XYZ file of N, CA and C in Angstrom:
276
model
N 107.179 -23.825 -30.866
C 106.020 -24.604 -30.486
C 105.233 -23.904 -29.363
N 106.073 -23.463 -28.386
C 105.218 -22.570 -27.107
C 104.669 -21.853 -27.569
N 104.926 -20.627 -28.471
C 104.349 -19.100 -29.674
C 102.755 -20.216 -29.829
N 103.080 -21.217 -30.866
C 101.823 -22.227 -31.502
C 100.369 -21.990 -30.183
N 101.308 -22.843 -28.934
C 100.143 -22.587 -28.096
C 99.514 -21.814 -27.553
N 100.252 -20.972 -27.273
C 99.708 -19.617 -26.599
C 98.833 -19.125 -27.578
N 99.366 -18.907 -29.154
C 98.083 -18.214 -29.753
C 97.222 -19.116 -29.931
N 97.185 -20.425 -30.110
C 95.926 -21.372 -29.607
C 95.229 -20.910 -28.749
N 96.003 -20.828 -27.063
C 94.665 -20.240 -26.338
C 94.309 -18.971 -26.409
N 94.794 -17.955 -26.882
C 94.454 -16.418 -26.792
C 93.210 -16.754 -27.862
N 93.523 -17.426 -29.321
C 92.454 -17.329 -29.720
C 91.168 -18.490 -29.458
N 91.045 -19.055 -28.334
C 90.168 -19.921 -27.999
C 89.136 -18.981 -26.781
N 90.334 -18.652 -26.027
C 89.580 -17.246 -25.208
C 88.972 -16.316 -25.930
N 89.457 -16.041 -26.721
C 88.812 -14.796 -27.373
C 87.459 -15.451 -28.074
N 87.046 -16.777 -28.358
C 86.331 -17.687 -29.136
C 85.031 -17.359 -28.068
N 85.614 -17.708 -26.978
C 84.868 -18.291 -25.828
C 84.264 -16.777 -24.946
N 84.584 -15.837 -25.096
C 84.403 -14.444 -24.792
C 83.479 -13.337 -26.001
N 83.728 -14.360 -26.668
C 82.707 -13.609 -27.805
C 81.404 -14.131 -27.868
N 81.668 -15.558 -27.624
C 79.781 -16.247 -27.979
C 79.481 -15.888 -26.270
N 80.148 -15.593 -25.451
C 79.536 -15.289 -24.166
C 78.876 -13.720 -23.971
N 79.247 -13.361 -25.158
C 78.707 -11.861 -25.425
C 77.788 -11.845 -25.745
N 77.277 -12.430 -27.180
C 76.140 -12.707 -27.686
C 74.942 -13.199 -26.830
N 75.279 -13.693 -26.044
C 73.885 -13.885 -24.723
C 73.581 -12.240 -24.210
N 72.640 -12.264 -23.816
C 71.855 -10.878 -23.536
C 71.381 -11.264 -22.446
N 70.582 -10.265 -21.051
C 70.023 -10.187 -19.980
C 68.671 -10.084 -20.268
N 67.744 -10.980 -20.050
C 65.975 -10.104 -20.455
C 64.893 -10.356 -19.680
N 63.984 -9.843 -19.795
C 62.579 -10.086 -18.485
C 61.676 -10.825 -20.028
N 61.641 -12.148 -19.575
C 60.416 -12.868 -20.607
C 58.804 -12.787 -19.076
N 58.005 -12.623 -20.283
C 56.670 -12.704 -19.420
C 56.101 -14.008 -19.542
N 55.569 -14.736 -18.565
C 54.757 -15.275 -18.477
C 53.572 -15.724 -19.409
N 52.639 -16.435 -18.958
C 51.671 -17.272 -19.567
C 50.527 -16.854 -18.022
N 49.241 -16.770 -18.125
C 48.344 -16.342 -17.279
C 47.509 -17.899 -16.997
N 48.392 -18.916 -17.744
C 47.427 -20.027 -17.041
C 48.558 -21.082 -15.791
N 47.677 -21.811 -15.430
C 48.126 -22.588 -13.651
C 48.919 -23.217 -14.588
N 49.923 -23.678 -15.141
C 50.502 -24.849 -15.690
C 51.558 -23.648 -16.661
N 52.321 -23.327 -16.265
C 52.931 -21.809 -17.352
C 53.458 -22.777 -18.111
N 53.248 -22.693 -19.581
C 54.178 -23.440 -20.814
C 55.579 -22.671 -20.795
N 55.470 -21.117 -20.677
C 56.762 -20.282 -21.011
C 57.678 -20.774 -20.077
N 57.151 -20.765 -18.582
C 57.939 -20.811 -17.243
C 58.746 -22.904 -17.558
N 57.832 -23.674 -17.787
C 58.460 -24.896 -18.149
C 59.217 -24.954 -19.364
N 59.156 -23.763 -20.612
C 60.255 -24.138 -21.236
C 61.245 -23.491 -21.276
N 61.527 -22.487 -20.122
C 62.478 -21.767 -19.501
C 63.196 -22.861 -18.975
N 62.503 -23.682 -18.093
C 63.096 -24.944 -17.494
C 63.605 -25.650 -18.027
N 63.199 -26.261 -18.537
C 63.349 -27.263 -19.922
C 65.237 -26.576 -20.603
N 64.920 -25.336 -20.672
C 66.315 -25.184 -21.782
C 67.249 -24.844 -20.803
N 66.779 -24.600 -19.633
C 68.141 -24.380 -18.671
C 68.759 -25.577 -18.541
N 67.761 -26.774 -18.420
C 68.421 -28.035 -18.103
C 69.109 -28.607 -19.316
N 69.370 -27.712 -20.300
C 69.919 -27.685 -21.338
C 70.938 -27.158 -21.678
N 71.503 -25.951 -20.692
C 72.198 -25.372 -21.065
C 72.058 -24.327 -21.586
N 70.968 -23.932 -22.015
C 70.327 -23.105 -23.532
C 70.070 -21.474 -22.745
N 69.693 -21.169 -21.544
C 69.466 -20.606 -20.474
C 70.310 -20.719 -19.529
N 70.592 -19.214 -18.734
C 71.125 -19.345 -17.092
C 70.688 -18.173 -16.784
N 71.326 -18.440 -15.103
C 70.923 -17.230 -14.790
C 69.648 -16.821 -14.033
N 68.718 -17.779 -14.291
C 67.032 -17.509 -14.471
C 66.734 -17.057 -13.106
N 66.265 -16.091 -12.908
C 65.465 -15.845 -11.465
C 63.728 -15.834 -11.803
N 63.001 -16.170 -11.388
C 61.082 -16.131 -11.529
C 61.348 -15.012 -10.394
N 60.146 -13.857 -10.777
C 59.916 -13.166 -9.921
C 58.230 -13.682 -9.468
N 57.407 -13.827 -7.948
C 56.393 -14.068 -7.886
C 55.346 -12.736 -8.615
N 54.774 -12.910 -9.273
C 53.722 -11.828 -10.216
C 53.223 -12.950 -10.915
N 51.894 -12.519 -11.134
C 50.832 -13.088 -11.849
C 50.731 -12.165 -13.430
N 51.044 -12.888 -14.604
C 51.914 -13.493 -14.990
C 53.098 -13.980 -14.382
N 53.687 -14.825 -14.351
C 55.430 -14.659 -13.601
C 56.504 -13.433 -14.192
N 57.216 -13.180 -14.343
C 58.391 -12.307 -14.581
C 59.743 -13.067 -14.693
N 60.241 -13.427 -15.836
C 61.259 -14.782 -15.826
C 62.301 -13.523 -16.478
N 63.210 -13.221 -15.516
C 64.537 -12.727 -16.006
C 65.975 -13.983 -16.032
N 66.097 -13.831 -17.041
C 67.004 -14.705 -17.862
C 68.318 -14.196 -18.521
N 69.314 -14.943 -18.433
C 70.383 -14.659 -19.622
C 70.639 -15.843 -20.811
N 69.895 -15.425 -22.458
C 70.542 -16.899 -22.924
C 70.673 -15.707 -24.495
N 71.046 -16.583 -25.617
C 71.388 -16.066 -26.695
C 70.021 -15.329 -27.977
N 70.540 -14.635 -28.270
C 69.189 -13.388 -28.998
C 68.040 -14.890 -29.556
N 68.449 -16.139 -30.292
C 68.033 -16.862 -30.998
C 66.738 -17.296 -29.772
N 67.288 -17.950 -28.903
C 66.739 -18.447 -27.699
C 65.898 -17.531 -26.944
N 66.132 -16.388 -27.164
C 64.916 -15.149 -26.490
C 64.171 -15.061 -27.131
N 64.466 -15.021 -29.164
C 63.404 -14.563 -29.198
C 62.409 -16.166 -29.470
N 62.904 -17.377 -29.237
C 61.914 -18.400 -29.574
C 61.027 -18.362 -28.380
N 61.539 -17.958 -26.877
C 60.464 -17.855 -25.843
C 59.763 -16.809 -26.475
N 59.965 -15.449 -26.703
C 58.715 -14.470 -26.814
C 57.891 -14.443 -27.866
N 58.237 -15.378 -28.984
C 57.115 -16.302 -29.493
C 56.393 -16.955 -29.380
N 56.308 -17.835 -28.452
C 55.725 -18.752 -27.821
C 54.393 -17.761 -27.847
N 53.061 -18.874 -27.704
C 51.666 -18.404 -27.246
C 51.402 -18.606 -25.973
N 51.157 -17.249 -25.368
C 50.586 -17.307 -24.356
C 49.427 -16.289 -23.834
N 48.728 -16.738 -22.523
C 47.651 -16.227 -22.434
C 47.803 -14.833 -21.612
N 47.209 -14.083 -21.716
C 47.074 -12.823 -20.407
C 46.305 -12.581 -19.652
N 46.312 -11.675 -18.523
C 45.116 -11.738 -18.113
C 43.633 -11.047 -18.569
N 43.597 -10.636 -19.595
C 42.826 -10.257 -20.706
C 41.884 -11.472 -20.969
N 42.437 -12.285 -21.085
C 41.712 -14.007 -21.860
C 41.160 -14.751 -21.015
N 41.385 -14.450 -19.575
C 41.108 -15.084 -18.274
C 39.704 -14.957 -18.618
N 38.494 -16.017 -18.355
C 36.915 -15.237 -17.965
C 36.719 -15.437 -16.391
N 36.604 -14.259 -15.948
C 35.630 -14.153 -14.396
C 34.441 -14.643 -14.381
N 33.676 -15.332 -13.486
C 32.071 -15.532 -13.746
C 31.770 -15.020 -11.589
N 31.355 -14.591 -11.714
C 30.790 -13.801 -10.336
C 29.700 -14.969 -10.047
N 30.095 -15.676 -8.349
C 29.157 -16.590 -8.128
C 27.967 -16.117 -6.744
């Protein structure tokens, strides 16, 4: 019965060490407007669990380095967002 458990947990560790692999380290960019959608649903999935890790760097765009799983990276760098390309200046 002891043999039973032990390879229970060796293979629960090993369970739990593998999907912790599959998360990746990445720099997601920003959104160029006052209200960032990317930066709130960075938020949003940390308070989820879905994300950790997160540091915002101050830069206009922001600079959101993150650790969460390939699925979850790539649904942020899908997301639409603006740059500063799309911004209009008007000189007063």
């Amino acid at each position: 019965m002891k043999k039973y458990i032990a390879v229970l947990l060796i293979t629960m560790i090993q369970a739990c060490s593998t999907a912790e692999n599959a998360w990746e380290r990445v720099m997601i960019l920003g959104s160029a407007e006052a209200n960032d959608p990317v930066l709130a649903q960075v938020e949003s999935l940390e308070k989820k669990g879905l994300v950790k890790d997160v540091n915002v760097l101050e830069s206009f765009p922001v600079q959101i380095w993150l650790t969460a799983s390939e699925e979850t990276i790539e649904s942020l760098k899908a997301m639409p967002r603006k740059s500063l390309n799309d911004q209009t200046y008007r000189s007063q």
